[in-house]
Structures are given as structure tokens and as C-alpha cells.
XYZ file of C-alpha atoms in Angstrom:
293
model
C 0.018 0.088 -0.017
C 2.985 2.378 0.243
C 3.302 4.860 -2.626
C 7.080 4.695 -2.827
C 7.474 6.457 -5.922
C 7.873 9.497 -6.444
C 7.844 9.928 -2.643
C 10.707 7.510 -1.643
C 11.474 6.847 1.813
C 14.768 6.462 3.800
C 17.142 4.739 1.463
C 15.844 1.306 0.744
C 14.193 0.875 3.927
C 10.568 0.550 4.853
C 9.443 4.042 5.189
C 7.733 6.186 2.375
C 6.732 9.889 2.495
C 3.249 8.997 1.545
C 0.945 6.043 1.260
C -2.166 5.641 -0.872
C -5.266 4.166 1.219
C -8.875 3.321 -0.017
C -11.340 6.128 0.349
C -14.765 7.093 -0.765
C -15.351 10.872 -1.823
C -18.602 12.593 -1.755
C -19.176 15.448 -4.176
C -22.522 17.158 -5.029
C -24.502 13.866 -3.803
C -22.270 11.486 -5.833
C -20.065 9.006 -3.892
C -17.027 7.649 -5.615
C -14.746 4.810 -4.388
C -11.028 5.294 -5.062
C -7.967 6.006 -3.056
C -6.250 9.010 -1.440
C -2.620 9.742 -1.017
C -1.998 10.441 2.688
C 1.213 11.774 4.359
C 3.143 9.460 6.663
C 4.293 10.273 10.025
C 7.019 8.155 11.530
C 8.504 7.687 15.098
C 11.792 9.366 15.085
C 14.148 9.013 17.954
C 16.874 11.270 18.616
C 19.757 9.612 20.125
C 22.617 11.741 21.534
C 25.806 9.753 22.050
C 23.879 6.527 22.645
C 21.506 8.120 24.955
C 17.805 8.347 23.730
C 16.740 11.811 24.421
C 13.144 12.379 22.539
C 10.987 10.572 20.101
C 9.075 12.979 17.730
C 6.460 12.010 15.063
C 7.905 13.458 11.890
C 7.879 13.154 8.016
C 10.842 10.900 7.202
C 13.008 13.201 4.992
C 15.741 15.729 5.527
C 16.472 14.068 8.784
C 20.060 15.220 9.003
C 18.565 18.592 8.872
C 15.992 17.915 11.414
C 18.787 16.495 13.833
C 21.178 19.493 13.499
C 18.031 22.002 13.771
C 16.658 20.180 16.753
C 19.891 20.285 18.449
C 20.195 23.884 17.984
C 16.811 24.800 18.871
C 16.743 22.672 22.092
C 20.052 24.393 22.999
C 21.678 20.874 23.102
C 24.520 22.247 20.897
C 25.838 25.812 20.640
C 26.908 25.656 16.983
C 26.248 23.171 14.196
C 30.043 22.212 14.359
C 29.201 20.478 17.627
C 26.939 17.877 15.654
C 30.029 15.968 14.523
C 27.904 13.079 12.686
C 24.288 11.992 12.221
C 23.464 8.455 11.162
C 19.921 7.618 10.010
C 19.125 4.096 11.231
C 15.694 2.800 9.954
C 14.095 -0.144 11.814
C 10.781 -2.047 11.668
C 9.024 0.420 14.321
C 10.648 3.813 13.286
C 13.777 5.551 12.470
C 16.622 6.326 14.908
C 18.922 9.400 14.459
C 22.273 8.502 16.011
C 23.712 11.951 16.741
C 27.323 12.253 17.672
C 27.903 15.469 19.524
C 30.974 17.166 21.161
C 31.861 16.096 24.738
C 31.064 19.676 26.180
C 27.425 19.626 24.564
C 26.870 16.010 25.886
C 27.867 17.033 29.524
C 25.324 19.980 29.203
C 22.639 17.542 27.899
C 23.301 15.279 30.674
C 22.686 18.047 33.347
C 19.383 19.122 31.851
C 17.982 16.049 30.038
C 14.446 14.983 30.963
C 12.178 12.490 29.310
C 10.103 13.747 26.314
C 7.594 12.300 24.080
C 7.012 14.648 21.055
C 3.818 14.631 18.961
C 3.030 16.663 15.784
C 1.659 20.025 16.814
C 2.802 19.941 20.531
C 5.514 22.261 21.440
C 5.846 21.411 25.325
C 5.768 17.750 25.465
C 7.482 16.330 28.296
C 7.662 19.562 30.353
C 6.385 18.440 33.829
C 6.273 21.776 35.682
C 5.506 25.464 35.406
C 9.351 25.897 36.312
C 10.136 24.086 33.119
C 7.860 26.213 31.193
C 9.538 29.417 32.551
C 12.908 28.103 31.710
C 11.591 27.034 28.184
C 10.389 30.703 27.343
C 13.484 32.551 28.346
C 15.608 33.848 25.571
C 18.654 35.516 27.352
C 20.515 32.225 28.088
C 24.070 32.464 27.134
C 23.783 29.722 24.751
C 21.318 31.641 22.512
C 22.680 33.114 19.483
C 20.080 36.057 19.726
C 18.558 38.200 17.166
C 20.912 40.779 15.705
C 20.722 43.408 13.046
C 22.023 42.547 9.669
C 21.991 44.857 6.581
C 18.932 46.955 5.650
C 15.138 46.523 6.108
C 13.136 44.288 3.876
C 10.528 45.425 1.713
C 6.816 44.365 2.090
C 7.024 43.204 -1.493
C 9.942 40.909 -0.724
C 7.794 39.303 2.114
C 4.884 38.876 -0.297
C 7.008 37.607 -3.064
C 8.687 34.982 -0.951
C 5.027 33.706 0.750
C 3.566 33.455 -2.957
C 6.130 31.327 -3.902
C 5.978 28.812 -1.047
C 3.095 26.799 -2.475
C 5.078 25.934 -5.701
C 7.825 24.339 -3.639
C 5.498 22.306 -1.228
C 5.648 19.043 -3.185
C 4.365 16.844 -0.449
C 1.677 19.078 0.574
C 0.522 19.316 -3.024
C 0.292 15.614 -3.203
C -1.196 15.133 0.292
C -2.611 18.338 1.541
C -1.412 17.564 5.162
C 2.259 19.068 5.227
C 3.327 22.224 6.892
C 6.464 23.963 5.410
C 9.162 26.444 6.767
C 11.355 28.661 4.011
C 14.042 30.923 4.056
C 14.174 33.673 1.631
C 16.830 36.464 0.854
C 16.422 40.133 1.134
C 14.795 40.334 -2.107
C 12.344 37.759 -1.487
C 13.826 34.901 -3.377
C 12.897 31.776 -1.600
C 16.083 29.671 -1.321
C 15.251 26.842 1.023
C 12.037 24.979 1.920
C 11.612 22.194 4.229
C 8.298 20.065 4.858
C 7.090 18.086 7.504
C 3.701 16.794 9.118
C 4.638 18.945 12.153
C 5.106 22.753 11.853
C 7.781 22.677 14.582
C 9.653 19.975 12.755
C 9.519 21.802 9.435
C 11.094 24.768 11.289
C 13.851 22.771 13.000
C 14.664 21.265 9.532
C 14.924 24.759 7.880
C 17.120 25.738 10.942
C 19.389 22.625 10.429
C 19.471 23.359 6.679
C 20.662 26.777 7.195
C 23.224 25.876 9.694
C 24.629 23.104 7.708
C 25.065 25.283 4.575
C 26.774 27.910 6.711
C 24.055 30.584 5.862
C 23.631 33.318 8.269
C 20.104 33.166 9.117
C 19.963 36.965 9.791
C 20.836 37.839 6.253
C 17.299 36.796 5.120
C 13.782 35.830 6.749
C 11.694 32.832 7.560
C 8.284 31.803 6.660
C 5.858 29.416 7.867
C 2.810 27.980 6.552
C 0.926 27.743 10.039
C 0.078 29.943 12.783
C 2.913 31.628 14.686
C 2.904 29.946 18.270
C 5.385 31.070 20.999
C 7.646 27.957 20.254
C 7.973 28.999 16.595
C 9.105 32.300 17.529
C 11.557 30.827 20.074
C 13.069 28.514 17.605
C 13.438 31.505 15.153
C 15.059 33.834 17.690
C 17.370 31.072 18.780
C 18.426 30.551 15.221
C 19.202 34.143 14.932
C 16.261 35.067 12.460
C 15.332 38.371 12.623
C 11.948 38.322 10.921
C 9.463 35.401 10.898
C 6.332 35.477 8.695
C 3.470 33.255 9.220
C 0.501 32.686 6.722
C -1.924 32.617 9.624
C -2.355 34.506 13.011
C 0.281 34.467 15.871
C -0.704 34.001 19.484
C -0.616 36.670 21.948
C 2.241 34.973 23.950
C 4.122 34.599 20.629
C 3.775 38.419 20.235
C 5.165 39.114 23.696
C 8.013 36.618 23.360
C 8.971 38.246 19.710
C 8.880 41.605 21.394
C 11.322 40.514 24.114
C 13.572 38.892 21.620
C 13.692 41.745 19.216
C 12.268 39.684 16.427
C 9.932 41.148 13.796
C 6.745 38.943 13.756
C 4.361 39.239 10.725
C 0.935 37.314 10.463
C -1.686 36.842 7.832
C 0.996 37.071 5.179
C -0.978 36.141 1.915
C -2.902 37.700 -0.914
C -0.971 41.006 -0.810
C -1.619 41.544 2.825
C 0.239 41.178 6.168
C -0.020 42.445 9.674
C 3.174 43.244 11.618
C 3.054 42.792 15.518
C 6.462 43.673 16.660
C 9.550 45.594 15.747
C 8.264 46.934 12.369
C 11.727 48.570 11.787
C 12.781 45.609 9.656
C 9.728 45.984 7.276
C 9.731 49.340 5.448
C 8.029 50.369 2.362
C 10.761 52.767 1.325
C 13.436 50.057 1.821
C 15.752 49.626 -1.185
C 15.223 46.346 -2.923
C 18.389 44.548 -3.826
C 16.979 43.168 -7.204
C 13.899 42.437 -8.934
């Protein structure tokens, strides 16, 4: 039943990105039996130096990016260079990401490790107290890269151009209708990186990892997400040094407060030639000089 082509899984192993399932569709009173292509979500264990740290439900592609981005977003490592190797190990029940991190990073992880079970759409799984929540919402940790100013402001046209281009690069979403995406665009709004996943948090982690692995300064452009902007999406962007996060849907009030504290420009409802800026509008100026067409 797995639809392995064109959505191949991990190497020659058992995991496809999408599967065809029997389904009946109803339209204008008519019922038609057929099949539907559905996105897969697979348990992915993140194992650091032999110690299992988290199990997330994720789409089984761009997993090396996911490993690096998760490690950075969770402050397990301070830099991508602290992730020395990632091995993708597929088994009968899921995928294990064997992540080899530097000794210093492993020492910090052991000091703060807690049991976590991640689910798609869950940003605080495994946090067992309000004290943990307070820690997770802090952005002034010395390990955080923080948001910094780089270059001139972005134009609203660049923001709209990038979001309009997102749909054309969401190949899995076009096929299944069930995927989130996170993208990164340059100052002219040219979309250079897109990562997809059934989980919006995972998609952003994959994007952060892709930027870090490519050696791209995240502050030289801006990030876009095809979801609402919750506080943890803002948190991940700020920790990656992204100065502008644009969401196709609304933010939460907590996300706005966090973005304001972090110095991050947060825009929502970015679609159809419209957007709303909630924090630090200095990075989005109609009179900013575009760098290209």
C-alpha cells in the first residue's frame, strides 16, 4: 500500500513519505470509491551519543537537517559544528537518528535532560512543571545566538513575493494536503530553502538545520511558515538568529510578547498582498531599497 514513488522513503528501507489508502469521496451528492494519497508520520528517535533523548512524530525526509536543527533549537549544541555526525538508522518500528555531539555538549545535555515524548503540533511535550515552562520561554540564556541586526530593512514586496512562492515548492503538501512548510528567503524575497513536515515545529527545525549545515547566516534573510505563529515557533526562530518570522496565519498573544522581548519582527496573515506586523516593524519598511527584481 505504500506509494514509494515519487515519494521514496529512507534509502531502501520501509518508510515512504506518503501512502495510498482506500477512500470514498462525496461531491454534490455523488459517492466515488477510489484512493487517496496520505502523508506518513513516523516515530523518529533522537539519540545523542547513545542516549535516547526524544521521540518525535515526523515526516521521514531531510532527517539530517532535523537532527541539527533540533539540537540547535533545544540548545543541546551551541553551533552546528558541535554535531559531528548523524546516522539515520531505519528499523521496523521507526527511525533512530544517532547523533554524535561534542563532549561539552553532551555534558550539558546530561545536566538538563528530561524524558520527552514529542507529537506533531505539540510544543511543550515532556515539560512537567511551570518552572520548566518558565525556563523554556527564556531567551537570554548565554547559549542563545539571539536576534541581531544585519543589513537594511526588508520591503513588504519581498515578504509577499516569498510567501507567494512557497506553495510551488511544497511538493508533498500538493500531493497530500497535510504538510506544513518552513522557508527561508533572501532580502529580495527569493525563496532559497524550503523544508516540509507533518509537524510545523519539525519543519522549522529542519529549516534551521539546513541553514546551519549550509553555513548561511539566518539573519541575512527571513523565515516563513505555513502555519500559525505560536510561541515555540518564535522561540526557535529567535534562537537561530532569524530577525523576521512571517506566518501565513495568525500568531498567539504569547508569541507576540515573546517576539517583542526577543527583538524579533513578527508578521502574520501574510497572504494575498496583505500582512500584519505585530512587533519591531523597523525591519519591514515600504521605502526600503530592494536589492534586485
